Coordinates of C-alpha atoms and ligand atoms in Angstrom, one line a residue:
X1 CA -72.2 21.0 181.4
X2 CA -71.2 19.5 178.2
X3 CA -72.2 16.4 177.4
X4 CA -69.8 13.1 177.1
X5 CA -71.5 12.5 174.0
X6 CA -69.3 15.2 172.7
X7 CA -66.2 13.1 173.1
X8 CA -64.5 12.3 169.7
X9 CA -61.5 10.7 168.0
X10 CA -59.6 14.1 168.8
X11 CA -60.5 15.0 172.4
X12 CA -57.3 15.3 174.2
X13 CA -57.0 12.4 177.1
X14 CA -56.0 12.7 180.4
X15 CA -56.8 10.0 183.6
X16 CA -56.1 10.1 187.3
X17 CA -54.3 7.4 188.6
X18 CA -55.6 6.4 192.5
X19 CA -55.9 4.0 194.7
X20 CA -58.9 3.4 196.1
X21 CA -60.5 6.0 193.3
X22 CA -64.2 6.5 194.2
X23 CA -63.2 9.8 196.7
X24 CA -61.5 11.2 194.5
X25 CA -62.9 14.9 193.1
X26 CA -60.4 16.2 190.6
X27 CA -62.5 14.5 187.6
X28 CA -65.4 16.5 188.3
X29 CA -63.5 19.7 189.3
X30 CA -61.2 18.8 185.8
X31 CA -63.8 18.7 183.3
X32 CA -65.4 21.6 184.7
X33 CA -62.4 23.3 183.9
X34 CA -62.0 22.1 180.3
X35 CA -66.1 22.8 179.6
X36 CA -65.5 26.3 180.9
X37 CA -62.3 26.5 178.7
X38 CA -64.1 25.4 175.9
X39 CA -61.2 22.7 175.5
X40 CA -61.5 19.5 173.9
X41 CA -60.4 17.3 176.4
X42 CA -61.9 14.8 179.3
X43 CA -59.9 13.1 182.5
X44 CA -61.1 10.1 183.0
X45 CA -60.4 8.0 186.6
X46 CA -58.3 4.9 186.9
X47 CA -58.5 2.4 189.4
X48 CA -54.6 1.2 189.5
X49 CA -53.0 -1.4 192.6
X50 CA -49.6 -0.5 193.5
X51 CA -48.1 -3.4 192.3
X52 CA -49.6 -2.5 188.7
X53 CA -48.4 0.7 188.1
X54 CA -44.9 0.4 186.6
X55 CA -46.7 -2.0 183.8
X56 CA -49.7 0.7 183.9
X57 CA -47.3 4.1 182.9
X58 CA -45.6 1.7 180.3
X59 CA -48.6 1.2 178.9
X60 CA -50.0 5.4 179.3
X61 CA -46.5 6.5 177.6
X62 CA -47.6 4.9 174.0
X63 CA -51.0 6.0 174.1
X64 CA -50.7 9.1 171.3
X65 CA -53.3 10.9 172.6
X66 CA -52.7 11.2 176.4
X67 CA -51.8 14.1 177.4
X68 CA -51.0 14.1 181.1
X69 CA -52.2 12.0 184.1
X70 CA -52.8 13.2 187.0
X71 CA -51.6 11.1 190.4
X72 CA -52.4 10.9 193.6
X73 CA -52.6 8.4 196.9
X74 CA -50.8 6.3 197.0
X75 CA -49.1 6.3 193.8
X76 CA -47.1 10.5 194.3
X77 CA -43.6 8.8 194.9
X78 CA -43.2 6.2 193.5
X79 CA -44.5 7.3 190.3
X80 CA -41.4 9.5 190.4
X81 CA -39.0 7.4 189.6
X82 CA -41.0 6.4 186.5
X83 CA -41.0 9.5 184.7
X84 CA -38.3 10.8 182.4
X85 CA -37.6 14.1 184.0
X86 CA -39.2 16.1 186.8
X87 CA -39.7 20.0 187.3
X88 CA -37.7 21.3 190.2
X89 CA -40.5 21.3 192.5
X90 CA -40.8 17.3 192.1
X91 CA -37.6 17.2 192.4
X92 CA -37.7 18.9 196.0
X93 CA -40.4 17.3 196.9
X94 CA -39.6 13.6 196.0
X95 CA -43.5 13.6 194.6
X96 CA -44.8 14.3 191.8
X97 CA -49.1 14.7 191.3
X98 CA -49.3 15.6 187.2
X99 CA -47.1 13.7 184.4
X100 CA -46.8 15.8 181.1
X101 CA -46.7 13.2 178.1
X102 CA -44.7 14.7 175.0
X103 CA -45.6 13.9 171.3
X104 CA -42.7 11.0 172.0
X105 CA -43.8 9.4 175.0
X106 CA -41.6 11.5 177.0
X107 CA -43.3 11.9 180.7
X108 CA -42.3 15.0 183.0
X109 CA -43.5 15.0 186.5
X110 CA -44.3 18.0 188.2
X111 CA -45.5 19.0 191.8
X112 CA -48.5 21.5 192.3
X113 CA -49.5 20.7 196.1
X114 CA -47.5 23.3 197.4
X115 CA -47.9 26.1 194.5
X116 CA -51.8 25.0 194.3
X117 CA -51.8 26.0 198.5
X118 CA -49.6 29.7 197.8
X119 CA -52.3 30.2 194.6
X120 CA -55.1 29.4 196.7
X121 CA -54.3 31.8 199.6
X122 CA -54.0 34.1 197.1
X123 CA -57.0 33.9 195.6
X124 CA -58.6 34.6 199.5
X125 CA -56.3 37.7 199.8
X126 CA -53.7 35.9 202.0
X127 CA -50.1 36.5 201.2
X128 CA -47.2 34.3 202.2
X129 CA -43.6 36.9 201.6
X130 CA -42.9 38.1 204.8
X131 CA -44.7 36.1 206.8
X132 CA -43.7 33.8 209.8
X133 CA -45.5 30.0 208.9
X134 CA -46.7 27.6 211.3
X135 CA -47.0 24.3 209.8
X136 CA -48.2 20.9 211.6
X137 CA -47.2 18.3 209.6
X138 CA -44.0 16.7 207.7
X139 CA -46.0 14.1 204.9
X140 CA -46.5 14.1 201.4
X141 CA -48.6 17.4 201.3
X142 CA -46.5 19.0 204.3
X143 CA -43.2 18.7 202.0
X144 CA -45.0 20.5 199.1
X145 CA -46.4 23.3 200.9
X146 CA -42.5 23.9 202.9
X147 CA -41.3 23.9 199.9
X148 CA -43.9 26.2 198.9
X149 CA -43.9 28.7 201.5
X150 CA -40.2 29.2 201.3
X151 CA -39.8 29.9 197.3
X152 CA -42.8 32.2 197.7
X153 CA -40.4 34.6 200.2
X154 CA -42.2 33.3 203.7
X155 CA -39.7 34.5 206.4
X156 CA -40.0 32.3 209.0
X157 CA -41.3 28.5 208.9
X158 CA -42.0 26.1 212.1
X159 CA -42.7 22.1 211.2
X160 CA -43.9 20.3 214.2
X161 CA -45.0 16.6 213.4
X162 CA -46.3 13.7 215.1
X163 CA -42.9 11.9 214.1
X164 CA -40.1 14.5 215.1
X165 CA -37.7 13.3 213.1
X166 CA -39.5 13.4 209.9
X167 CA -39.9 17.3 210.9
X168 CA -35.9 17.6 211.1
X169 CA -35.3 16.1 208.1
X170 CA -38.0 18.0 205.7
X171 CA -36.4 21.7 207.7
X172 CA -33.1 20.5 206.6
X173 CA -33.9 19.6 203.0
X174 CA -35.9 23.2 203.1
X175 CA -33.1 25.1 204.7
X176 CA -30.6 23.4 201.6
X177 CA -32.9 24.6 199.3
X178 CA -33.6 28.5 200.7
X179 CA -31.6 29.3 203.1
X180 CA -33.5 33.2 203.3
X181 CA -35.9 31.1 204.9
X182 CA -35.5 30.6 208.6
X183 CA -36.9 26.8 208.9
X184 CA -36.8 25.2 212.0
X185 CA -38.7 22.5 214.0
X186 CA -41.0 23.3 216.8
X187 CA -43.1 21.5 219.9
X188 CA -47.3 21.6 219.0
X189 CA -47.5 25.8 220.2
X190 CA -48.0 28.0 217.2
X191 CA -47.2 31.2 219.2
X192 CA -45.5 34.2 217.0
X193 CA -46.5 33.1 214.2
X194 CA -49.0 35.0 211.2
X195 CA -50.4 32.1 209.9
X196 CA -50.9 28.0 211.4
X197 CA -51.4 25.6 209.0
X198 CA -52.9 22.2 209.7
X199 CA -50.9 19.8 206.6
X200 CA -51.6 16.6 208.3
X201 CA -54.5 14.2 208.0
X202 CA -55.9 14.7 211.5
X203 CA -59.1 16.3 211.0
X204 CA -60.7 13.9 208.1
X205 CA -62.6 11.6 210.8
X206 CA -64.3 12.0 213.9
X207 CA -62.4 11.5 217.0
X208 CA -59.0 12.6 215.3
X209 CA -57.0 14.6 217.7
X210 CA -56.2 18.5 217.3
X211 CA -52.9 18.7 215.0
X212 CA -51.0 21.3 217.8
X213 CA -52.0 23.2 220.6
X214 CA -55.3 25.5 219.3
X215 CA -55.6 26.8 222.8
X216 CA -52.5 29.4 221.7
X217 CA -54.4 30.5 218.4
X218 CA -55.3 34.1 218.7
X219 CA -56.0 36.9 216.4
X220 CA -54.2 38.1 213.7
X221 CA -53.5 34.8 213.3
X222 CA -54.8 33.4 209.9
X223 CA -55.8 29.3 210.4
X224 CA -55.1 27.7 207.0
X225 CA -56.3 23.7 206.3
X226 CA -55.5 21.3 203.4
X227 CA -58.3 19.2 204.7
X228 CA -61.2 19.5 202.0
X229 CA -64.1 17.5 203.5
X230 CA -65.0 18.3 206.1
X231 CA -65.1 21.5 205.3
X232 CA -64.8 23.0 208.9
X233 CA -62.7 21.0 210.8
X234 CA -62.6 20.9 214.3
X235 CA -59.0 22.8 213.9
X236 CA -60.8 25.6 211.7
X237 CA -63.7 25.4 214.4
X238 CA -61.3 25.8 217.2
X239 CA -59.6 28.8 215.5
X240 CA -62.3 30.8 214.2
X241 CA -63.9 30.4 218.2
X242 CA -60.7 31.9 219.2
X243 CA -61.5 35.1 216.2
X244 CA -59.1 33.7 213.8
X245 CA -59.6 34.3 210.1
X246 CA -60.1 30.7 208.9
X247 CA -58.9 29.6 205.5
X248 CA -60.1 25.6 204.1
X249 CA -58.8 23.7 202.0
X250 CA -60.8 23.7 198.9
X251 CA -59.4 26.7 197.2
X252 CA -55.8 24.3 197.6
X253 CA -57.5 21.6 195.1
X254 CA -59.3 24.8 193.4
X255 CA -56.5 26.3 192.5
X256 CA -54.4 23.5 191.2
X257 CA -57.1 22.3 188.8
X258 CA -55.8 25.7 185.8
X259 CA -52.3 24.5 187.1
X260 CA -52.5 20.6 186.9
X261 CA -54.5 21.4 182.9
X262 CA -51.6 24.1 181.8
X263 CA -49.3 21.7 182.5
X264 CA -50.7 18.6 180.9
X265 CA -51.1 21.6 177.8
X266 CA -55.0 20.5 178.0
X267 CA -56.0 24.2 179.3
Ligands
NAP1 N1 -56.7 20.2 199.5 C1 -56.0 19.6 198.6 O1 -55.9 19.8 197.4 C2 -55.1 18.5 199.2 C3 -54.0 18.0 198.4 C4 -53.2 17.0 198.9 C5 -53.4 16.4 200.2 N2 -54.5 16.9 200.9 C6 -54.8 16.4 202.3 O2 -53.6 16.5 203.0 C7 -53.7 15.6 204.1 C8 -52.3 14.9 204.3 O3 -52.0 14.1 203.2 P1 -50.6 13.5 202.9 O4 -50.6 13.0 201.5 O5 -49.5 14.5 203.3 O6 -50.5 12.3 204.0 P2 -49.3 11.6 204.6 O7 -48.1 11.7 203.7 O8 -49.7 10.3 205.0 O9 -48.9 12.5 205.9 C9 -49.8 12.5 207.0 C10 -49.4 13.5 208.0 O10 -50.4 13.5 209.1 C11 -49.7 13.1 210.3 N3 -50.6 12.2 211.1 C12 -51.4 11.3 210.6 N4 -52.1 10.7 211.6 C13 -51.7 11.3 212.8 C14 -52.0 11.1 214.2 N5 -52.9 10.1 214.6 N6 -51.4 11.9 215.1 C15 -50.5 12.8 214.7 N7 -50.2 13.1 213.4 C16 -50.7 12.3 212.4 C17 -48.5 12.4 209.9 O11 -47.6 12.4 211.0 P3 -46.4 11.3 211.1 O12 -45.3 11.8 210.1 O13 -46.0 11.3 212.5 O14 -47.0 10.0 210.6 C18 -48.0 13.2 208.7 O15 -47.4 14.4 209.1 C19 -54.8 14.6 203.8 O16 -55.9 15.0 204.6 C20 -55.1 15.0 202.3 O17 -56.4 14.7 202.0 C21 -55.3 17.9 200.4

């Protein structure tokens, strides 16, 4: 690990803009990154309230020698409509989680949720063209990885959500968008489908409930999680009892760390 001592007058910034902060791990996971790189550059965490941030981007757009900032909770929205342009995917998504800054201020805000998920099955050997896609879940993540899964040539997708009519709304907006994709809502049963996908929160604490019914996982099914910590959650537990291939979600963040640094051009 390189030391912080090494940081000069030209190390390329980047922060991370969250709310609370302490949780979060792209920092550590970031710097890793540029040390292995051998880039000059650090991301540093900021602690910024809602009600700040406008005033908080202002003031990130004339620093020279920013780079990009990276976004998260609960700042992926809103922080949208602050940004000059967006890539495609932000676009889609209404979200954005990295902000290029140009040599004139000029912030772009992309979206790497979904692509980081796609990258990080890859990376286990799990493709997503072809397949049929069960996902629970229609929130800020959820709408990444639809978007995701149908750009990437999945053949089938199923959103089932807590709030139904959040479901319906992200299928049509997916449906607009790729209409090769057969995207539909569903009840909580994952049946005939190749891989179930858990994009809600449920999971993080004890005493959640089970995001759908696991009682209709079977094999070949693969069970994928965005939850990172913990890293088995009682979904993956539930599935891989049942002989499910089980799939977490640290590769997700994993691979969206290159992704988040190419396109801050730090990396
Ligand atoms: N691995 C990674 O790199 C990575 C990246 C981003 C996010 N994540 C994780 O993704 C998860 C979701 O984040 P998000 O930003 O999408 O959150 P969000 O926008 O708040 O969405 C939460 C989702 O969970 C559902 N949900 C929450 N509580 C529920 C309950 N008690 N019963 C049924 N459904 C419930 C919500 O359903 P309703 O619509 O009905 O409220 C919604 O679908 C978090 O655990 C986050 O840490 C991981």
């Amino acid at each position: 690990m390189q030391s912080r001592a090494s940081i000069s007058g030209r190390t390329a910034i980047t922060v991370i803009l969250a709310h609370p902060v302490a949780h979060v791990r792209t920092p550590q996971a970031m710097n890793a990154h540029f040390d292995a790189l051998g880039f000059d550059a650090v991301m540093v965490p900021l602690h910024v309230l809602p009600e700040d941030l406008a005033q908080v981007v202002a003031a990130l757009r004339r620093m020279r020698n920013l780079s990009g900032i990276v976004v998260t909770v609960p700042h992926k929205e809103a922080i949208a409509a602050l940004c000059d342009e967006l890539t495609e995917e932000a676009r889609q998504v209404g979200a954005v989680n990295v902000i290029r800054r140009d040599a004139d201020g000029r912030l772009t805000g992309g979206q790497f949720d979904g692509e980081g998920f796609v990258a990080g099955l890859r990376s286990a050997g799990h493709e997503v063209a072809g397949r049929a896609i069960f996902m629970a879940g229609a929130g800020g993540a959820a709408a990444g990885l639809a978007f995701a899964f149908a750009r990437h040539g999945a053949r089938r997708l199923t959103i089932h959500n807590r709030t139904a009519a959040k479901a319906e709304a992200l299928a049509a907006r997916v449906r607009a968008a790729y209409p090769a994709c057969d995207t539909r809502t569903g009840g909580p049963d994952p049946s005939g489908h190749d891989v179930v996908v858990n994009a809600t929160s449920l999971g993080m604490k004890d005493g959640d409930a089970l995001p759908l019914d696991v009682t209709r996982l079977a094999p070949p099914m693969l069970a994928a999680e965005v939850i990172m910590a913990p890293e088995v959650t009682p979904f993956l537990a539930e599935a891989a009892q049942r002989g499910c291939a089980t799939h977490g979600g640290k590769p997700m963040l994993a691979a969206q760390i290159a992704l988040l640094a190419r396109f801050m051009g730090a990396g």
